[in-house]
Short mmCIF file of C-alpha atoms and ligand atoms in Angstrom, two decimals:
data_model
loop_
_atom_site.label_atom_id
_atom_site.label_comp_id
_atom_site.label_asym_id
_atom_site.label_seq_id
_atom_site.Cartn_x
_atom_site.Cartn_y
_atom_site.Cartn_z
CA MET P 1 -73.98 206.10 141.95
CA ASP P 2 -70.99 203.76 141.79
CA PHE P 3 -69.17 202.84 144.98
CA LYS P 4 -66.26 201.19 143.20
CA LEU P 5 -62.97 202.95 142.60
CA THR P 6 -61.83 203.09 138.96
CA GLU P 7 -58.89 200.99 137.81
CA ASN P 8 -56.60 204.02 137.92
CA GLN P 9 -57.74 204.98 141.41
CA THR P 10 -57.19 201.41 142.65
CA ALA P 11 -53.72 201.38 141.08
CA LEU P 12 -52.80 204.71 142.70
CA GLN P 13 -54.07 203.51 146.07
CA ALA P 14 -52.05 200.29 145.73
CA ALA P 15 -48.90 202.20 144.74
CA ALA P 16 -49.27 204.54 147.74
CA ARG P 17 -49.87 201.59 150.03
CA GLU P 18 -46.89 199.62 148.74
CA TYR P 19 -44.58 202.60 149.13
CA ALA P 20 -45.94 203.65 152.54
CA GLN P 21 -45.95 200.15 154.05
CA GLY P 22 -42.61 199.19 152.53
CA ARG P 23 -40.64 202.36 153.24
CA LEU P 24 -42.16 204.37 156.06
CA PRO P 25 -42.80 202.33 159.27
CA PRO P 26 -39.19 202.51 160.60
CA ILE P 27 -39.03 206.21 159.68
CA ALA P 28 -42.32 206.82 161.51
CA GLN P 29 -40.93 205.08 164.59
CA GLU P 30 -37.76 207.19 164.48
CA ILE P 31 -39.80 210.38 164.08
CA GLU P 32 -41.86 209.36 167.10
CA GLU P 33 -38.71 208.89 169.16
CA THR P 34 -36.88 212.06 168.12
CA GLY P 35 -39.88 214.33 167.48
CA GLU P 36 -38.11 215.58 164.35
CA PRO P 37 -40.31 215.96 161.24
CA PRO P 38 -39.71 214.11 157.94
CA SER P 39 -36.51 215.38 156.29
CA HIS P 40 -36.55 217.51 153.15
CA ALA P 41 -34.85 214.59 151.37
CA LEU P 42 -37.73 212.26 152.29
CA ILE P 43 -40.31 214.83 151.19
CA ALA P 44 -38.49 215.19 147.87
CA GLU P 45 -38.64 211.41 147.56
CA PHE P 46 -42.45 211.56 148.05
CA ALA P 47 -42.53 214.10 145.23
CA SER P 48 -40.42 211.95 142.93
CA HIS P 49 -43.00 209.15 143.36
CA GLY P 50 -45.82 211.57 142.55
CA PHE P 51 -47.37 211.59 146.03
CA LEU P 52 -47.34 215.37 146.54
CA GLY P 53 -49.84 217.75 144.95
CA VAL P 54 -51.90 214.85 143.62
CA ASN P 55 -54.93 217.12 143.06
CA ILE P 56 -53.01 220.26 142.01
CA PRO P 57 -53.22 221.14 138.29
CA GLU P 58 -50.35 219.85 136.16
CA SER P 59 -49.65 223.41 135.00
CA LEU P 60 -48.67 224.20 138.62
CA GLY P 61 -46.54 221.10 139.12
CA GLY P 62 -49.16 218.71 140.48
CA LEU P 63 -50.54 215.45 139.13
CA GLY P 64 -53.79 217.06 137.99
CA LEU P 65 -55.96 214.33 139.53
CA GLY P 66 -59.06 214.78 141.70
CA ASN P 67 -59.57 215.29 145.43
CA LEU P 68 -60.59 211.65 145.88
CA GLU P 69 -57.26 210.47 144.45
CA ALA P 70 -55.41 212.80 146.83
CA LEU P 71 -57.37 211.43 149.80
CA LEU P 72 -56.67 207.83 148.75
CA VAL P 73 -52.92 208.52 148.89
CA LEU P 74 -53.29 210.46 152.14
CA GLU P 75 -55.10 207.59 153.90
CA GLU P 76 -52.39 205.08 152.95
CA PHE P 77 -49.63 207.35 154.30
CA GLY P 78 -51.72 208.28 157.37
CA LYS P 79 -52.15 204.59 158.27
CA VAL P 80 -48.39 204.54 158.94
CA SER P 81 -48.38 207.80 160.91
CA SER P 82 -49.72 211.34 160.92
CA ALA P 83 -46.18 212.75 160.78
CA VAL P 84 -45.10 210.91 157.62
CA ALA P 85 -48.44 211.75 155.97
CA PHE P 86 -48.30 215.43 156.89
CA PRO P 87 -46.32 216.57 153.79
CA VAL P 88 -48.96 214.87 151.62
CA PHE P 89 -51.70 216.60 153.64
CA GLU P 90 -50.01 219.99 153.26
CA SER P 91 -49.44 219.65 149.51
CA CYS P 92 -52.93 218.36 148.65
CA VAL P 93 -55.37 219.99 151.07
CA GLY P 94 -53.27 222.45 153.10
CA PRO P 95 -52.90 226.22 152.87
CA VAL P 96 -51.22 225.89 149.47
CA ARG P 97 -54.75 225.39 148.10
CA ALA P 98 -55.69 228.93 149.15
CA ILE P 99 -52.61 230.17 147.27
CA GLU P 100 -53.47 228.02 144.26
CA ARG P 101 -57.03 229.35 144.11
CA PHE P 102 -56.76 232.98 145.16
CA ALA P 103 -53.19 234.30 145.04
CA PRO P 104 -51.99 236.54 142.22
CA GLY P 105 -50.23 234.70 139.36
CA ASP P 106 -46.71 235.57 140.39
CA LEU P 107 -47.08 234.33 143.97
CA LYS P 108 -48.93 231.24 142.78
CA SER P 109 -46.19 230.26 140.33
CA ARG P 110 -43.45 230.98 142.87
CA VAL P 111 -44.98 228.79 145.56
CA VAL P 112 -47.26 226.00 144.36
CA SER P 113 -44.88 224.09 142.07
CA ARG P 114 -42.16 224.19 144.76
CA VAL P 115 -44.59 222.64 147.26
CA CYS P 116 -45.39 219.90 144.72
CA SER P 117 -41.68 219.21 144.17
CA GLY P 118 -41.08 218.96 147.91
CA GLU P 119 -38.77 222.00 148.04
CA LEU P 120 -41.11 224.16 150.09
CA ILE P 121 -43.26 223.49 153.15
CA VAL P 122 -46.11 225.95 153.73
CA ALA P 123 -48.04 226.02 157.02
CA ILE P 124 -51.25 227.75 158.07
CA ALA P 125 -51.41 230.33 160.87
CA MET P 126 -55.00 231.14 161.82
CA SER P 127 -55.43 230.53 165.55
CA GLU P 128 -54.38 233.04 168.17
CA PRO P 129 -54.20 233.01 171.97
CA ALA P 130 -57.71 234.53 172.21
CA ALA P 131 -59.11 233.35 168.85
CA GLY P 132 -59.59 229.59 168.47
CA SER P 133 -63.14 228.48 167.74
CA ALA P 134 -64.01 232.18 167.62
CA LEU P 135 -61.55 232.62 164.76
CA THR P 136 -63.08 235.87 163.54
CA ASP P 137 -61.91 237.48 166.80
CA LEU P 138 -58.34 237.32 165.51
CA THR P 139 -56.34 240.49 166.06
CA THR P 140 -53.08 240.04 164.11
CA ARG P 141 -52.96 243.14 161.92
CA ALA P 142 -51.65 243.47 158.39
CA GLU P 143 -51.36 247.05 157.24
CA VAL P 144 -50.63 248.07 153.65
CA ARG P 145 -47.89 250.74 153.67
CA GLY P 146 -46.95 251.70 150.12
CA GLU P 147 -45.57 248.60 148.43
CA GLN P 148 -45.38 246.61 151.64
CA ILE P 149 -47.68 244.79 154.04
CA VAL P 150 -46.63 245.10 157.68
CA LEU P 151 -47.78 242.45 160.15
CA ASN P 152 -48.05 242.69 163.94
CA GLY P 153 -49.50 240.09 166.29
CA THR P 154 -49.23 236.55 167.65
CA LYS P 155 -50.36 233.23 166.19
CA ARG P 156 -50.74 230.00 168.19
CA TRP P 157 -50.74 226.24 167.57
CA CYS P 158 -49.31 226.56 164.08
CA SER P 159 -48.50 223.03 162.84
CA GLY P 160 -45.13 223.44 161.18
CA GLY P 161 -44.41 226.56 163.26
CA GLY P 162 -40.67 227.26 163.19
CA HIS P 163 -40.11 224.39 160.75
CA ALA P 164 -42.14 225.32 157.66
CA ASP P 165 -40.50 227.51 155.01
CA ALA P 166 -43.47 229.89 154.78
CA TYR P 167 -46.84 230.68 156.37
CA VAL P 168 -50.30 231.57 155.15
CA VAL P 169 -51.28 234.06 157.84
CA TYR P 170 -54.90 235.03 158.44
CA CYS P 171 -54.94 238.64 159.59
CA ARG P 172 -57.04 241.72 160.09
CA MET P 173 -56.56 243.93 157.05
CA SER P 174 -59.16 246.61 157.63
CA ASP P 175 -61.03 248.17 160.54
CA GLU P 176 -64.20 246.31 159.66
CA PRO P 177 -65.17 244.01 162.55
CA GLY P 178 -65.41 240.19 162.49
CA ALA P 179 -65.00 238.23 159.28
CA LYS P 180 -65.30 241.31 157.05
CA GLY P 181 -61.87 242.69 158.00
CA ILE P 182 -60.00 239.40 157.54
CA GLY P 183 -57.64 238.54 154.66
CA ALA P 184 -54.52 236.39 154.26
CA VAL P 185 -50.85 237.09 153.58
CA TYR P 186 -47.95 234.84 152.55
CA VAL P 187 -44.95 235.23 154.87
CA PRO P 188 -41.63 233.43 154.24
CA LYS P 189 -39.90 232.11 157.35
CA GLU P 190 -36.77 234.25 157.03
CA THR P 191 -38.70 237.57 156.90
CA ALA P 192 -37.32 240.11 159.39
CA GLY P 193 -39.75 240.65 162.25
CA LEU P 194 -41.05 237.06 162.28
CA SER P 195 -39.91 234.91 165.20
CA PHE P 196 -41.10 231.69 166.80
CA GLY P 197 -41.94 230.48 170.30
CA LYS P 198 -40.61 227.26 171.80
CA ARG P 199 -41.70 223.98 170.25
CA GLU P 200 -44.97 222.92 171.90
CA ALA P 201 -45.09 219.60 173.75
CA LEU P 202 -48.37 218.10 172.56
CA MET P 203 -50.12 214.87 173.57
CA GLY P 204 -49.57 213.50 170.05
CA PHE P 205 -48.53 214.87 166.65
CA ARG P 206 -44.85 214.05 167.32
CA GLY P 207 -42.91 215.02 164.21
CA ILE P 208 -45.39 217.79 163.36
CA PRO P 209 -43.65 220.65 165.17
CA SER P 210 -45.94 223.33 166.52
CA SER P 211 -45.20 226.78 167.93
CA ASP P 212 -46.34 230.36 168.35
CA LEU P 213 -45.49 232.87 165.62
CA TYR P 214 -44.64 236.46 166.61
CA PHE P 215 -44.94 239.27 164.08
CA ASP P 216 -43.16 242.47 165.05
CA ASN P 217 -43.36 245.01 162.20
CA CYS P 218 -42.81 242.10 159.85
CA ALA P 219 -42.88 243.50 156.30
CA VAL P 220 -43.49 241.53 153.09
CA PRO P 221 -44.02 242.82 149.52
CA ILE P 222 -47.59 243.72 148.56
CA GLY P 223 -47.52 240.88 146.01
CA ASN P 224 -47.66 238.46 148.95
CA MET P 225 -51.30 239.30 149.59
CA ILE P 226 -53.36 236.13 148.99
CA VAL P 227 -56.75 237.68 149.65
CA PRO P 228 -57.52 241.20 150.91
CA ALA P 229 -59.98 242.14 153.67
CA GLY P 230 -63.34 240.58 152.88
CA GLY P 231 -61.77 237.33 151.65
CA PHE P 232 -62.58 235.29 154.75
CA LYS P 233 -65.53 233.50 153.16
CA ARG P 234 -63.36 232.39 150.24
CA LEU P 235 -60.62 231.22 152.61
CA MET P 236 -63.17 229.16 154.51
CA GLU P 237 -64.41 227.61 151.27
CA ALA P 238 -60.88 226.44 150.54
CA PHE P 239 -60.79 225.20 154.12
CA ASP P 240 -63.70 222.83 153.36
CA LEU P 241 -61.15 220.69 151.49
CA GLU P 242 -58.72 220.82 154.42
CA ARG P 243 -61.56 219.44 156.54
CA CYS P 244 -61.75 216.39 154.25
CA GLY P 245 -57.99 215.99 154.65
CA ASN P 246 -58.31 216.24 158.43
CA ALA P 247 -61.13 213.63 158.31
CA THR P 248 -58.90 211.35 156.21
CA MET P 249 -56.03 211.66 158.67
CA ALA P 250 -58.42 210.69 161.47
CA LEU P 251 -59.83 207.84 159.38
CA ALA P 252 -56.30 206.62 158.65
CA GLN P 253 -55.54 206.33 162.37
CA ALA P 254 -58.61 204.09 162.68
CA SER P 255 -58.12 202.03 159.51
CA GLY P 256 -54.39 201.57 160.18
CA ALA P 257 -55.23 200.47 163.72
CA LEU P 258 -57.80 197.94 162.51
CA GLU P 259 -55.41 196.45 159.93
CA ASP P 260 -52.76 195.89 162.62
CA VAL P 261 -55.21 194.58 165.18
CA VAL P 262 -56.82 192.09 162.79
CA ARG P 263 -53.38 190.51 162.37
CA TYR P 264 -52.68 190.68 166.10
CA VAL P 265 -55.86 188.97 167.33
CA GLN P 266 -55.22 186.02 165.02
CA GLU P 267 -51.69 185.58 166.35
CA ARG P 268 -52.14 186.34 170.05
CA ARG P 269 -53.23 183.26 172.02
CA GLN P 270 -54.89 183.19 175.43
CA PHE P 271 -56.74 180.34 177.13
CA GLY P 272 -55.16 178.03 174.53
CA LYS P 273 -56.56 179.70 171.41
CA PRO P 274 -56.19 182.86 169.31
CA ILE P 275 -58.13 185.69 170.94
CA VAL P 276 -60.08 186.24 167.70
CA GLU P 277 -62.01 183.07 168.68
CA PHE P 278 -63.73 185.01 171.49
CA GLN P 279 -67.04 186.42 170.37
CA ALA P 280 -66.53 189.66 172.30
CA VAL P 281 -63.38 190.24 170.24
CA GLN P 282 -65.21 189.47 166.98
CA ILE P 283 -67.98 191.91 167.80
CA ARG P 284 -65.48 194.62 168.65
CA LEU P 285 -63.70 194.09 165.32
CA ALA P 286 -67.00 194.27 163.46
CA GLU P 287 -67.98 197.50 165.21
CA MET P 288 -64.63 199.03 164.31
CA GLN P 289 -65.02 198.02 160.66
CA ILE P 290 -68.58 199.43 160.43
CA ARG P 291 -67.44 202.80 161.74
CA ILE P 292 -64.42 202.93 159.43
CA GLU P 293 -66.49 202.09 156.35
CA ALA P 294 -69.11 204.70 157.24
CA ALA P 295 -66.46 207.41 157.80
CA ARG P 296 -64.72 206.55 154.54
CA LEU P 297 -67.98 206.76 152.59
CA LEU P 298 -68.79 210.18 154.08
CA ILE P 299 -65.33 211.47 153.14
CA TRP P 300 -65.52 210.04 149.63
CA ARG P 301 -68.99 211.52 149.18
CA ALA P 302 -67.70 214.96 150.12
CA ALA P 303 -64.78 214.56 147.70
CA CYS P 304 -66.93 213.21 144.82
CA ASN P 305 -69.71 215.77 145.25
CA ALA P 306 -67.00 218.40 144.89
CA GLU P 307 -65.80 217.12 141.52
CA ALA P 308 -66.35 220.54 139.97
CA GLY P 309 -64.87 222.52 142.85
CA LEU P 310 -64.49 222.44 146.60
CA PRO P 311 -66.60 220.25 148.90
CA SER P 312 -69.61 221.82 150.59
CA LEU P 313 -69.45 222.99 154.19
CA LEU P 314 -72.15 220.45 155.12
CA ASP P 315 -70.49 217.44 153.45
CA SER P 316 -67.05 218.27 154.79
CA SER P 317 -68.31 219.02 158.32
CA VAL P 318 -70.33 215.79 158.50
CA ALA P 319 -67.31 213.80 157.28
CA LYS P 320 -64.85 215.51 159.64
CA CYS P 321 -67.08 215.29 162.65
CA TYR P 322 -67.85 211.60 162.19
CA ALA P 323 -64.30 210.56 161.29
CA ASN P 324 -62.90 212.52 164.27
CA GLU P 325 -65.30 210.80 166.66
CA ILE P 326 -64.91 207.24 165.38
CA ALA P 327 -61.11 207.55 165.18
CA ARG P 328 -60.93 208.15 168.92
CA GLU P 329 -63.29 205.24 169.55
CA VAL P 330 -61.71 202.76 167.12
CA THR P 331 -58.11 203.45 168.15
CA GLY P 332 -59.22 203.11 171.78
CA HIS P 333 -60.65 199.65 170.98
CA ALA P 334 -57.44 198.74 169.16
CA VAL P 335 -55.31 199.67 172.18
CA GLN P 336 -57.61 197.54 174.36
CA LEU P 337 -57.47 194.53 172.01
CA MET P 338 -53.67 194.59 172.07
CA GLY P 339 -53.62 194.67 175.88
CA GLY P 340 -50.24 195.68 177.33
CA TYR P 341 -48.74 195.79 173.83
CA GLY P 342 -51.38 198.30 172.79
CA TYR P 343 -50.40 200.56 175.69
CA SER P 344 -46.65 200.25 175.03
CA ARG P 345 -44.85 203.01 173.18
CA GLU P 346 -42.86 200.33 171.34
CA TYR P 347 -45.85 199.74 169.08
CA PRO P 348 -47.71 202.34 166.99
CA MET P 349 -51.11 201.75 168.56
CA GLU P 350 -51.13 204.19 171.48
CA ARG P 351 -49.68 206.85 169.12
CA ARG P 352 -52.71 206.49 166.87
CA LEU P 353 -55.01 207.06 169.84
CA ARG P 354 -53.10 210.22 170.82
CA ASP P 355 -53.02 211.54 167.26
CA SER P 356 -56.73 210.82 166.78
CA TRP P 357 -57.51 213.10 169.67
CA GLY P 358 -55.60 215.93 168.01
CA TRP P 359 -57.42 215.64 164.68
CA GLY P 360 -60.70 216.26 166.52
CA ILE P 361 -59.40 219.64 167.75
CA ALA P 362 -57.25 220.75 164.79
CA GLY P 363 -59.12 222.37 161.93
CA GLY P 364 -62.11 223.22 164.13
CA ALA P 365 -63.29 221.30 167.20
CA ILE P 366 -65.88 218.52 166.80
CA ASP P 367 -68.67 220.51 168.44
CA ILE P 368 -68.03 223.45 166.11
CA GLN P 369 -68.57 221.07 163.16
CA LYS P 370 -71.86 220.06 164.76
CA VAL P 371 -72.90 223.70 164.99
CA ASN P 372 -72.09 224.02 161.24
CA ILE P 373 -74.19 220.94 160.49
CA ALA P 374 -77.17 222.25 162.44
CA ALA P 375 -76.82 225.61 160.67
CA ALA P 376 -76.96 223.88 157.29
CA LEU P 377 -80.01 221.91 158.42
CA VAL P 378 -82.02 224.98 159.33
CA GLY P 379 -80.55 227.17 156.59
CA ARG P 380 -79.04 229.92 158.73
CA ARG P 381 -75.90 230.55 160.78
CA PHE P 382 -76.33 230.64 164.55
CA ASP P 383 -74.94 233.68 166.31
CA GLN P 384 -72.49 232.25 168.89
CA ARG P 385 -72.16 235.63 170.62
CA GLY P 386 -75.53 237.19 171.31
CA ARG P 387 -78.72 235.61 172.58
CA SER P 388 -80.43 233.41 169.97
C1 FAD W 405 -52.99 219.13 166.94
C2 FAD W 405 -53.42 220.52 166.61
C3 FAD W 405 -52.96 221.12 165.44
C4 FAD W 405 -53.35 222.43 165.13
N1 FAD W 405 -52.86 223.03 164.01
C5 FAD W 405 -53.16 224.32 163.74
C6 FAD W 405 -52.58 225.01 162.63
O1 FAD W 405 -51.80 224.43 161.88
N2 FAD W 405 -52.90 226.31 162.43
C7 FAD W 405 -53.76 226.97 163.23
O2 FAD W 405 -54.04 228.13 162.97
N3 FAD W 405 -54.34 226.36 164.30
C8 FAD W 405 -54.05 225.05 164.57
N4 FAD W 405 -54.60 224.41 165.66
C9 FAD W 405 -55.51 225.17 166.53
C10 FAD W 405 -56.94 224.71 166.39
O3 FAD W 405 -57.49 225.19 165.17
C11 FAD W 405 -57.70 225.22 167.61
O4 FAD W 405 -57.14 224.56 168.75
C12 FAD W 405 -59.19 224.93 167.52
O5 FAD W 405 -59.81 225.71 166.53
C13 FAD W 405 -59.89 225.17 168.87
O6 FAD W 405 -59.55 226.41 169.38
P1 FAD W 405 -59.06 226.54 170.91
O7 FAD W 405 -57.95 225.55 171.12
O8 FAD W 405 -58.77 227.96 171.17
O9 FAD W 405 -60.27 226.02 171.76
P2 FAD W 405 -61.55 226.91 172.20
O10 FAD W 405 -62.04 227.73 171.08
O11 FAD W 405 -61.24 227.59 173.48
O12 FAD W 405 -62.61 225.77 172.44
C14 FAD W 405 -62.46 224.79 173.49
C15 FAD W 405 -63.70 223.91 173.47
O13 FAD W 405 -64.84 224.70 173.80
C16 FAD W 405 -65.97 224.25 173.09
N5 FAD W 405 -66.55 225.38 172.32
C17 FAD W 405 -65.98 226.57 172.05
N6 FAD W 405 -66.82 227.35 171.35
C18 FAD W 405 -67.94 226.63 171.15
C19 FAD W 405 -69.19 226.86 170.49
N7 FAD W 405 -69.46 228.03 169.89
N8 FAD W 405 -70.10 225.88 170.47
C20 FAD W 405 -69.86 224.68 171.08
N9 FAD W 405 -68.71 224.40 171.72
C21 FAD W 405 -67.76 225.36 171.76
C22 FAD W 405 -65.51 223.08 172.20
O14 FAD W 405 -65.75 221.85 172.87
C23 FAD W 405 -64.02 223.30 172.11
O15 FAD W 405 -63.33 222.08 171.89
C24 FAD W 405 -54.23 223.13 165.98
C25 FAD W 405 -54.70 222.49 167.15
C26 FAD W 405 -54.29 221.21 167.46
C27 FAD W 405 -54.78 220.56 168.72
#
């Protein structure tokens, strides 16, 4: 067991940090004010620096590095803001991974390299009005009719909804109940029969537009099938990596907050001295650092244990759950330590607190992760519906 990053990993992390800190803070502030996501030009610039598709094979346009390398880059971007980091998230751990792993060759080659080059944004549409935590209750139907798949139904809370160029849509593809009937289909934005609801006004996640998706006899070619009915388990395995990305985004809110606040408490003077001289402030900083280090180690463990494939459900759930919880706590402390400046929208601190809250709901609520963890402990899934 070696807790040190390799020279190459350290160099990649430093390059991501230098670019993110040098280029992105004013853009993040503008995104926060306008609510508009990063432009295609900026995303293409990320690609030209090699920050997209870090862990996607070179043959598909990525850098061909590991999950840990991707998460190192993601944390550095996420420290600046969730919105500027979101294209990195999508290209390294997002729904494109399900396409990369499971889609037929033609679809894979059409989509994955264009995500890595920044030309294409692909979002994930799983949740529905009546299927959130109980995802296997989803009712959006995808029916194979000859050479076409026809979708009908409504999706909710899709990050990128209305903005992304295409969607990985989880849908019911057979009459089998629950998970057994679920598969996934790739649907380009311009497909007839797909329309979008109004942009949601969320507590945070400014610059990550979110909306409903409406499918009304929306037909795509049969080659757009990513997995047929019965593929839900495989989709969820790919989702274990997304969980590590979600955990890293949460971690980045906390670690970015601590970096800023460590500077602030040494500059801000009260009672004639820098506030870092007060022991209560020192203890708070130490508690923040302990939580951040622990979250980072859990995430890195999940990524390293998955060297040969995807992280395990247990590792990724433990990492997500812990990072989600400490991010809310640490960013809350950071707001407090900056006093009125922490609460002001002129500074990035209160935004980190709002975004942290979202990461603990997106990708499966914290308590659902805990149910997964308990299930792994006792070696069986708990039936959330019937009596146990
Ligand atoms: C910022 C953000 C981004 C999102 N992005 C996407 C996206 O890109 N694509 C997408 O498909 N979805 C997305 N979602 C939706 C997200 O996946 C769901 O909100 C989440 O799974 C919870 O579902 P729900 O909102 O319906 O809450 P519910 O399922 O109604 O749950 C509400 C609360 O009830 C409790 N609860 C429910 N069931 C249980 C249980 N069995 N055991 C213990 N507690 C339970 C939990 O505390 C939970 O937080 C996003 C959500 C947010 C907030």
